[in-house]
Backbone as JSON, one array per atom type, in Angstrom:
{
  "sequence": "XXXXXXXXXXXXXXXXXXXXXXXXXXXXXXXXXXXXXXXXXXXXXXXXXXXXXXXXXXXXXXXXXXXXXXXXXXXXXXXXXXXXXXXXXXXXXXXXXXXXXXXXXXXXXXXXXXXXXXXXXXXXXXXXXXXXXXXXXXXXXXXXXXXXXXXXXXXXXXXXXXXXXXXXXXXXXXXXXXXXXXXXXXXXXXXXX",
  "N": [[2.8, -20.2, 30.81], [5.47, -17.9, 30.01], [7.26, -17.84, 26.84], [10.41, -17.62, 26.28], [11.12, -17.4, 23.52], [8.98, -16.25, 22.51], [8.38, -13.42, 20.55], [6.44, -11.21, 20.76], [4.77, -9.26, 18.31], [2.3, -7.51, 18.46], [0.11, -6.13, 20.08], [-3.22, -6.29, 21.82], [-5.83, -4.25, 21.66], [-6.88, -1.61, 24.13], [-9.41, -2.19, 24.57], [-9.55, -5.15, 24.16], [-10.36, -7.87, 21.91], [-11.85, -9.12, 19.11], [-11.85, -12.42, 18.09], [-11.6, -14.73, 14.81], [-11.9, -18.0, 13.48], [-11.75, -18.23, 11.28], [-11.11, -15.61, 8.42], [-13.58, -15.29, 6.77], [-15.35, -16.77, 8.17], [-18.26, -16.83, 9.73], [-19.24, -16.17, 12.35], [-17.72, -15.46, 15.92], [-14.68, -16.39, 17.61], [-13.45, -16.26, 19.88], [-12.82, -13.65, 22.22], [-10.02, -11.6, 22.45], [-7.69, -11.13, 25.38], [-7.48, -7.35, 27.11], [-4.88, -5.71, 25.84], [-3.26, -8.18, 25.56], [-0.18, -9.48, 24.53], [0.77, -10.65, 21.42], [1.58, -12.11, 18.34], [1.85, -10.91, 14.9], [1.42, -13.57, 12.37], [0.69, -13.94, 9.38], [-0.88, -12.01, 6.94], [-4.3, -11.06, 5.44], [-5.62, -9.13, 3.32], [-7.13, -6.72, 5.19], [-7.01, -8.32, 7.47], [-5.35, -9.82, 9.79], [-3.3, -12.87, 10.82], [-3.0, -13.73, 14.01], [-0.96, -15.23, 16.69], [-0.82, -15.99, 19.87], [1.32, -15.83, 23.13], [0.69, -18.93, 24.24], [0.46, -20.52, 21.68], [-1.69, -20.5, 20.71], [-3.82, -19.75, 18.02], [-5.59, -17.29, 16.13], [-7.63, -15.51, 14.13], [-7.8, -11.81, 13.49], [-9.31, -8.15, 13.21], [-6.55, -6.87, 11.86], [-5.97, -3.77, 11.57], [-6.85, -2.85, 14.06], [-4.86, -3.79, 15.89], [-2.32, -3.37, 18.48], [0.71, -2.02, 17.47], [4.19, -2.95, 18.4], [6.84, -1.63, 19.41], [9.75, -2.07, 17.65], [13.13, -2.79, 16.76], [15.25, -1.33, 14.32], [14.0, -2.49, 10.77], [15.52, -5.18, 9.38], [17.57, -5.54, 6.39], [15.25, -5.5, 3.57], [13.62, -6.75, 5.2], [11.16, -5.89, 5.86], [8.08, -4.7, 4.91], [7.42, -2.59, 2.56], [6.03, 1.03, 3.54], [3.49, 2.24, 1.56], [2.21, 5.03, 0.94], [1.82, 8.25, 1.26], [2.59, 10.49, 3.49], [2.27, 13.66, 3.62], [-0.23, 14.8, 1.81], [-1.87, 14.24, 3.86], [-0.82, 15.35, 6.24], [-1.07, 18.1, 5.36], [-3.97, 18.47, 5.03], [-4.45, 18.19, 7.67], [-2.97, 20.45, 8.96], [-4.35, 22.78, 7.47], [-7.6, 22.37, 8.31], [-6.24, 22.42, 11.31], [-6.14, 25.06, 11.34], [-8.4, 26.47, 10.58], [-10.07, 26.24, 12.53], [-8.79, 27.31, 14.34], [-8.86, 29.75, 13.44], [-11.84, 30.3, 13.97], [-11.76, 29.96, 16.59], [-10.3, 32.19, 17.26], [-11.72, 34.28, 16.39], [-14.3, 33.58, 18.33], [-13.14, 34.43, 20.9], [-12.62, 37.09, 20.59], [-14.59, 37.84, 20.43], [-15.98, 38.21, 18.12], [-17.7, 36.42, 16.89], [-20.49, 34.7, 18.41], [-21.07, 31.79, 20.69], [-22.84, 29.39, 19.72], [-22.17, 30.63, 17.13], [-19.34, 29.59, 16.56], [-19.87, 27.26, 17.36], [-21.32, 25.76, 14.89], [-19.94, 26.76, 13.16], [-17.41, 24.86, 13.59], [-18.55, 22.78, 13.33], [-18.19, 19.65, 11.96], [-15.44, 19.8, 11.6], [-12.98, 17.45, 12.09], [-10.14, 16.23, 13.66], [-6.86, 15.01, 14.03], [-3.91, 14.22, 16.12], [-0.49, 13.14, 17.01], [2.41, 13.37, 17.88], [5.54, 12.45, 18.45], [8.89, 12.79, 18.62], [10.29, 10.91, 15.87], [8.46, 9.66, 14.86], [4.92, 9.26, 14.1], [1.1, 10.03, 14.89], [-1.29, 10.58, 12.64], [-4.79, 11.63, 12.44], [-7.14, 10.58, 9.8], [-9.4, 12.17, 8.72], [-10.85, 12.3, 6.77], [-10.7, 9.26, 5.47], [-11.55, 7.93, 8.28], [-10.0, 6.74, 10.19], [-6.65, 5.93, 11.79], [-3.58, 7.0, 10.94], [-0.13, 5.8, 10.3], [2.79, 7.59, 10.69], [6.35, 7.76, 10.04], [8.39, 9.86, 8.87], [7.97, 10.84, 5.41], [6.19, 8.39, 5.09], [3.49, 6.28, 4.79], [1.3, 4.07, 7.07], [-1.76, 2.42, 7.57], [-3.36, 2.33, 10.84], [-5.35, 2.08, 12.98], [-8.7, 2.01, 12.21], [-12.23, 2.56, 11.97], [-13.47, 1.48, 9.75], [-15.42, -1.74, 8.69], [-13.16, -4.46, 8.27], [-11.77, -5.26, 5.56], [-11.49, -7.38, 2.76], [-8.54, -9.54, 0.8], [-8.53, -9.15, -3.04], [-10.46, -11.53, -4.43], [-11.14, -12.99, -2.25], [-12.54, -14.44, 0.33], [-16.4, -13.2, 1.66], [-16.29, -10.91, 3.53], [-17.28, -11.59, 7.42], [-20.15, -10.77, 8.89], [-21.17, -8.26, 11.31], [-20.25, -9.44, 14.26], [-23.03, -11.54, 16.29], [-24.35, -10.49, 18.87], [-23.54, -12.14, 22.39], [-23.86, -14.01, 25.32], [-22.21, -12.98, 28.39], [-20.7, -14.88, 29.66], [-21.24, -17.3, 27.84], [-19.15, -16.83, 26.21], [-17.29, -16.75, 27.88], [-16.95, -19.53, 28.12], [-15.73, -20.51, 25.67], [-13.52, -18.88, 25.06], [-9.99, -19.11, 25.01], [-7.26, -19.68, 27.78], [-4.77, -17.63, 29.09], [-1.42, -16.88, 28.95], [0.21, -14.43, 31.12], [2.48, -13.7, 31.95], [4.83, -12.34, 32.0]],
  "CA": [[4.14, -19.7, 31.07], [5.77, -17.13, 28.87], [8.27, -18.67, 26.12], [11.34, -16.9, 25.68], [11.6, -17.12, 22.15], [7.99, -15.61, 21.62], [8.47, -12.02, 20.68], [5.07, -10.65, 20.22], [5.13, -7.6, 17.41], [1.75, -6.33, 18.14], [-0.78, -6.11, 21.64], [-4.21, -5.99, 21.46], [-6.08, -2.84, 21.91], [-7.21, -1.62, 25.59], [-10.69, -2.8, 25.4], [-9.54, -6.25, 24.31], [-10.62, -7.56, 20.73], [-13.01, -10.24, 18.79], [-11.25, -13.51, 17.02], [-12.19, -15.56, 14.2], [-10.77, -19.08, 13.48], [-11.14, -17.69, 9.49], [-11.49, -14.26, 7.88], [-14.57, -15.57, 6.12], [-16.19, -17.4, 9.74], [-18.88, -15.65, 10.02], [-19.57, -15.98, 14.26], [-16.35, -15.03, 16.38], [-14.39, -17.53, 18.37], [-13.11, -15.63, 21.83], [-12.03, -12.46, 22.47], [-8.39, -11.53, 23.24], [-7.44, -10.27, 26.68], [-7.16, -6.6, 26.62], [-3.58, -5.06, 25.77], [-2.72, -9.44, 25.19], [1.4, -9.67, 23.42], [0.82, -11.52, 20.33], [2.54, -12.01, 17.16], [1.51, -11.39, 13.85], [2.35, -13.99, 11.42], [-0.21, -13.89, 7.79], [-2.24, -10.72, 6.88], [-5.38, -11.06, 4.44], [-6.35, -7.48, 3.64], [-7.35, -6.05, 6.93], [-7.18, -9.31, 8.7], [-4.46, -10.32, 10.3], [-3.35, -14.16, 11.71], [-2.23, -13.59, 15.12], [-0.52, -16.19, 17.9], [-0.66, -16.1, 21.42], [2.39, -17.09, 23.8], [0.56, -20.04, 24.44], [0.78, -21.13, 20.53], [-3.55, -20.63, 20.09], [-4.26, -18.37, 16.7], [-6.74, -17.05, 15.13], [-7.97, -14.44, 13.08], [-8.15, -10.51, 14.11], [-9.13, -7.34, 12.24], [-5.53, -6.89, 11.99], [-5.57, -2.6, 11.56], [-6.82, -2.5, 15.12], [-3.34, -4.56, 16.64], [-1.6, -2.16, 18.66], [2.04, -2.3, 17.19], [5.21, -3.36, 19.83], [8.03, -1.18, 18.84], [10.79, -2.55, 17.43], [14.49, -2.18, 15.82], [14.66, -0.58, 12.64], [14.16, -3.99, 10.25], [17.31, -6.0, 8.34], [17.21, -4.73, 4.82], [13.94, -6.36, 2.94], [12.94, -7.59, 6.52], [9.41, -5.49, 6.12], [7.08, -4.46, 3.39], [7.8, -0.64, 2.88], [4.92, 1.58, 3.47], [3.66, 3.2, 0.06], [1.35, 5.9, 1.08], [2.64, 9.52, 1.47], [1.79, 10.93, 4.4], [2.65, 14.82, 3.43], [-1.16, 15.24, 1.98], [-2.64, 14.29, 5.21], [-0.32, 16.83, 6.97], [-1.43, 19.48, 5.12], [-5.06, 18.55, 5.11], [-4.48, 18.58, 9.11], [-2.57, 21.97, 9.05], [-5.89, 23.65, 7.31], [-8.44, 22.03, 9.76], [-6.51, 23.52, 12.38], [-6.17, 26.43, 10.47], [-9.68, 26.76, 10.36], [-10.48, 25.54, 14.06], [-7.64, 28.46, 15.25], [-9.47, 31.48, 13.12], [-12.84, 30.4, 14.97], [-11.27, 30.22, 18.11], [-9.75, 33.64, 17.83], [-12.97, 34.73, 16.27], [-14.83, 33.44, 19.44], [-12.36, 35.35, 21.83], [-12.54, 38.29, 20.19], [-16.37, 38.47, 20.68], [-16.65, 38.99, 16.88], [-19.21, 35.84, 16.69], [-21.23, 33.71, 19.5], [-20.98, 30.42, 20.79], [-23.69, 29.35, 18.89], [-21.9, 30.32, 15.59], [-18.6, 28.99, 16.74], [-20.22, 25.65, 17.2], [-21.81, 26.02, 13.87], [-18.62, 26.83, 12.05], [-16.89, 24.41, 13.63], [-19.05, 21.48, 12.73], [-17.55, 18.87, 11.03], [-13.6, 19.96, 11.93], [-12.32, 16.22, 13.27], [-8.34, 16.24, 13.4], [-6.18, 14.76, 15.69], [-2.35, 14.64, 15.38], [0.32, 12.57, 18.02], [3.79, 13.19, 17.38], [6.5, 11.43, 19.28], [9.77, 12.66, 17.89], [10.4, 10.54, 14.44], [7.44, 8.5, 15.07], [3.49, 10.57, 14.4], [0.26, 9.49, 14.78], [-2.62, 11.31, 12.5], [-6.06, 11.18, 12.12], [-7.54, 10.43, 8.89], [-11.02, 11.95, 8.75], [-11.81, 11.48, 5.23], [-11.24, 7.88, 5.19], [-12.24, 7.58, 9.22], [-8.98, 6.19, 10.4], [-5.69, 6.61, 12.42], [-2.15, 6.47, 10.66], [1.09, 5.55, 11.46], [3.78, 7.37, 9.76], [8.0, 7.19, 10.14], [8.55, 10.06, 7.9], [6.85, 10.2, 4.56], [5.88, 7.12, 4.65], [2.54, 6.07, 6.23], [0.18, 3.08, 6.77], [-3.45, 2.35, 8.55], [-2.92, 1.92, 12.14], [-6.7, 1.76, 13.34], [-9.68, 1.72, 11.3], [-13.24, 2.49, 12.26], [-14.65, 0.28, 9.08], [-14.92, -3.62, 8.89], [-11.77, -5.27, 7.67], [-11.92, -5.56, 4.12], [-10.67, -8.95, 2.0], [-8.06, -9.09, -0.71], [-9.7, -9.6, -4.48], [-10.39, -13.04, -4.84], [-11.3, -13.58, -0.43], [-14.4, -14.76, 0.78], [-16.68, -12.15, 2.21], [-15.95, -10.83, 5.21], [-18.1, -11.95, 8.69], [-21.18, -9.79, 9.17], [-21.0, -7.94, 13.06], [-20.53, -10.35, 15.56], [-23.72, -11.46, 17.32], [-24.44, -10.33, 20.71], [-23.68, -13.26, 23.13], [-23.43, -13.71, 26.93], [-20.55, -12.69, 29.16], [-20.7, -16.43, 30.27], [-20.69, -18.25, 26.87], [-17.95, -15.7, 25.74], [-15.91, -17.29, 28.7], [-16.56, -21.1, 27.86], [-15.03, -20.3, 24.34], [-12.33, -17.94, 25.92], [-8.39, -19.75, 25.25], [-6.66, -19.12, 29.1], [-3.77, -16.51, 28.75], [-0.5, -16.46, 30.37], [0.48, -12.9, 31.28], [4.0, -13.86, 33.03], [5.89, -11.35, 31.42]],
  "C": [[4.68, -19.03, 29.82], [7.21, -17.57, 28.37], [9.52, -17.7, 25.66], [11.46, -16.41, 23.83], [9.97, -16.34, 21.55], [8.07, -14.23, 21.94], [7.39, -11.49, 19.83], [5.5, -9.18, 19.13], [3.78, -7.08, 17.44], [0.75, -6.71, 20.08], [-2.34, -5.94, 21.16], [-5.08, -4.34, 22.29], [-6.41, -2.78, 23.49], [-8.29, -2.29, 25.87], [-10.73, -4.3, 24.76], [-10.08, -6.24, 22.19], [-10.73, -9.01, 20.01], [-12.01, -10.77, 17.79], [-12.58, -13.93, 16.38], [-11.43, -16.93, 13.94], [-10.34, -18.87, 12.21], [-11.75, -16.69, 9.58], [-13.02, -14.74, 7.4], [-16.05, -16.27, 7.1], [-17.45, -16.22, 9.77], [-19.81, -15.34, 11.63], [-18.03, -16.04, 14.98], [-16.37, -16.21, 17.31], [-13.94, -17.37, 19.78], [-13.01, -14.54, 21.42], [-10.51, -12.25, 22.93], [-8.33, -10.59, 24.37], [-7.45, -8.77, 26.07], [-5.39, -6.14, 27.06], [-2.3, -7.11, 25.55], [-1.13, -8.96, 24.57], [0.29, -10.77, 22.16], [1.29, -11.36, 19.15], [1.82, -12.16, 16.12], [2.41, -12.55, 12.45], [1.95, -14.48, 9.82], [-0.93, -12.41, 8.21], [-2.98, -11.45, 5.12], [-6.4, -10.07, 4.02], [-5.95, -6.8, 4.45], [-7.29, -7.07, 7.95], [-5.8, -10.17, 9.32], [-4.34, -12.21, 11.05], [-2.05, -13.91, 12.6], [-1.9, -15.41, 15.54], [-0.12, -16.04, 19.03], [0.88, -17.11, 21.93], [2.02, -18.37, 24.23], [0.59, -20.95, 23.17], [-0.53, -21.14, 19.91], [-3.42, -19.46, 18.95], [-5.35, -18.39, 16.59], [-6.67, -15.91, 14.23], [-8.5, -13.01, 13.72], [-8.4, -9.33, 13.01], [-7.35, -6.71, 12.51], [-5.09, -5.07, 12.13], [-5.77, -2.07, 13.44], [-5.9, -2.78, 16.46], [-2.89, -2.9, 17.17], [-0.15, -2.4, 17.88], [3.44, -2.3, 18.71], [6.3, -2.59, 18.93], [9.04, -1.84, 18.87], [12.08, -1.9, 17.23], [14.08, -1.82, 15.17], [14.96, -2.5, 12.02], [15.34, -4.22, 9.31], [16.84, -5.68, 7.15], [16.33, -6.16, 4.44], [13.47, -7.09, 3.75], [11.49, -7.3, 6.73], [8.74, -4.92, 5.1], [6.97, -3.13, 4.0], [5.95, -0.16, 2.7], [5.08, 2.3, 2.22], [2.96, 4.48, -0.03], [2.36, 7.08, 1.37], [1.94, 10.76, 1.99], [1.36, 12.83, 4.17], [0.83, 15.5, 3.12], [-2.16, 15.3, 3.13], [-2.11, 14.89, 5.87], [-1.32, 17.92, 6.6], [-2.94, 19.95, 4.77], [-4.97, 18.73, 7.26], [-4.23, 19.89, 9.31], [-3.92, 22.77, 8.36], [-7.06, 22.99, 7.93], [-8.07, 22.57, 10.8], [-6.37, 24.72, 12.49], [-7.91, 27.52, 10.93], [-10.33, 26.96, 12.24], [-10.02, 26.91, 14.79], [-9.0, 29.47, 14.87], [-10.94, 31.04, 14.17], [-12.68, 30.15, 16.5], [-11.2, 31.78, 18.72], [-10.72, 34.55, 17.73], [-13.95, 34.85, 17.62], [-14.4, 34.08, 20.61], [-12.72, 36.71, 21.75], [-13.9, 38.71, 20.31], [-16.97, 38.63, 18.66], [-18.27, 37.82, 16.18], [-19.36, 35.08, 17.98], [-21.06, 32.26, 19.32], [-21.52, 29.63, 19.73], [-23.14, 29.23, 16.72], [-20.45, 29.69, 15.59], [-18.73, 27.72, 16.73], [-20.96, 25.08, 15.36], [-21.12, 25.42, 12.67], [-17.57, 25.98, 12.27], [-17.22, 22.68, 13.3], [-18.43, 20.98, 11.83], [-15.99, 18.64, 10.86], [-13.44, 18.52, 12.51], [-10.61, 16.1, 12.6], [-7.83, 15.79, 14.54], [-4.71, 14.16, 15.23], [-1.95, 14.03, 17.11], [1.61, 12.59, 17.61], [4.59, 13.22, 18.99], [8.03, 11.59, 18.54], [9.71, 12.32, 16.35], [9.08, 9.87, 14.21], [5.42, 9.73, 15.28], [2.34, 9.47, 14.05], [-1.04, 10.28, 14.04], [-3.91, 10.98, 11.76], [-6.68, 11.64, 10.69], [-9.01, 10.63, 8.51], [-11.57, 11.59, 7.83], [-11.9, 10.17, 5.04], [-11.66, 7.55, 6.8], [-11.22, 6.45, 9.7], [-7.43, 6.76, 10.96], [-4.31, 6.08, 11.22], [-1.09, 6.24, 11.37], [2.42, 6.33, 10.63], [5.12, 7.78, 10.75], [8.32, 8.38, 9.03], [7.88, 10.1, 6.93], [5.95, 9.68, 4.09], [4.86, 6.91, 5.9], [1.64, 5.07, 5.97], [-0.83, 3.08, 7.84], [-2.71, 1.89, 9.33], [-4.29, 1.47, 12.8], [-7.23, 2.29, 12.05], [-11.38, 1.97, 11.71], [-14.36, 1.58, 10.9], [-14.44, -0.83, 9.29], [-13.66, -3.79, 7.65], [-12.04, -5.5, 6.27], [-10.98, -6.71, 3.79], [-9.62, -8.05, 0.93], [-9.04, -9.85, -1.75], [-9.29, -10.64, -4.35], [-10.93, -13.96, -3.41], [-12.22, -13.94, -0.31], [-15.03, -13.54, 1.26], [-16.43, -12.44, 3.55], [-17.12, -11.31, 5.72], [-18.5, -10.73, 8.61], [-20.46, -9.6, 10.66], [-21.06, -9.05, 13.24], [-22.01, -10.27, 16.22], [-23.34, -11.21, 18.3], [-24.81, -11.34, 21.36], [-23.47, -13.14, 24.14], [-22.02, -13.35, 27.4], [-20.03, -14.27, 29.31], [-20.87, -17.32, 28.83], [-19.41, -17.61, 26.1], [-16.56, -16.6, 26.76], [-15.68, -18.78, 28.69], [-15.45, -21.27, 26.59], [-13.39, -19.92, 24.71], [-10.89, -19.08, 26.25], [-8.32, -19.1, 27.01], [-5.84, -18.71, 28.37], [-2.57, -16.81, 29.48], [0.08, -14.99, 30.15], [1.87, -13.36, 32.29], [5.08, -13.12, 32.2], [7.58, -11.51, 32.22]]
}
């Protein structure tokens, strides 16, 4: 049953997403539903310690949380982002800079498919804006942001979760285990929104 007072601040991604009971565990403990509420309430690096409305935690790569939009936070209510998003604009604006002229190039007949695909090798950009609120893709480090303005932090992540100095090492991949011991492990959920 869902607890009034639990106000999840992040969801888990669509295709659901692998716990640990510690950052340092090195075999996973369930999976979380996909798109789950849950609340973050420790980060360790990249690793976040979630809690389910039923009160079960564990341990998640924490960059892959979806975020639950909120208020704006009570002054010193959130740890300011320090990154500055402006060079990753303007590394996006010349990628699609680049992407456009071989487009128009390709229209224009002045080169072939062939060299259009060529010249376009290696272009990856991808850009979500939402009013005040943008989402862009980070190819050099291989990662999505989140920025508010200026100001921008990791939102997804395609590497493993990194420790802070001084952490244990992270958990190698997850073994590959059955669907069916995956579900003995497997907390129940309540979804009563």
């Amino acid at each position: 049953m869902y607890e009034p007072e639990f106000i999840p601040t992040h969801v888990a991604p669509a295709e659901g997403l692998t716990t640990w009971r510690a950052p340092d565990d090195p075999a996973p403990s369930a999976g979380l539903d996909p798109l789950l509420p849950v609340r973050v309430t420790e980060r360790q690096g990249d690793w976040a310690r979630i809690v389910c409305s039923n009160g079960w935690s564990a341990w998640v790569d924490g960059r892959l949380l979806i975020t639950v939009p909120q208020g704006p936070p009570a002054a010193g209510g959130s740890p300011a982002r320090t990154a500055d998003a402006r060079p990753l604009l303007n590394r996006l604006v010349e990628a699609l800079d680049a992407y456009r002229a071989m487009v128009r190039d390709l229209a224009a007949g002045r080169i072939d498919l062939e060299s259009f695909h060529r010249g376009t090798s290696g272009i990856r950009i991808g850009a979500v804006v939402d009013g005040g609120e943008v989402w862009l893709f980070d190819a050099e480090h291989d990662r999505w942001c989140y920025c508010d303005g200026p100001r921008m932090a990791t939102y997804a992540s395609a590497a493993p979760p990194a420790m802070c100095p001084g952490d244990s090492v992270p958990p190698a991949e997850p073994p590959m285990d059955s669907d069916a011991s995956r579900a003995e492990t497997r907390p129940t959920w309540s979804r009563d929104l």
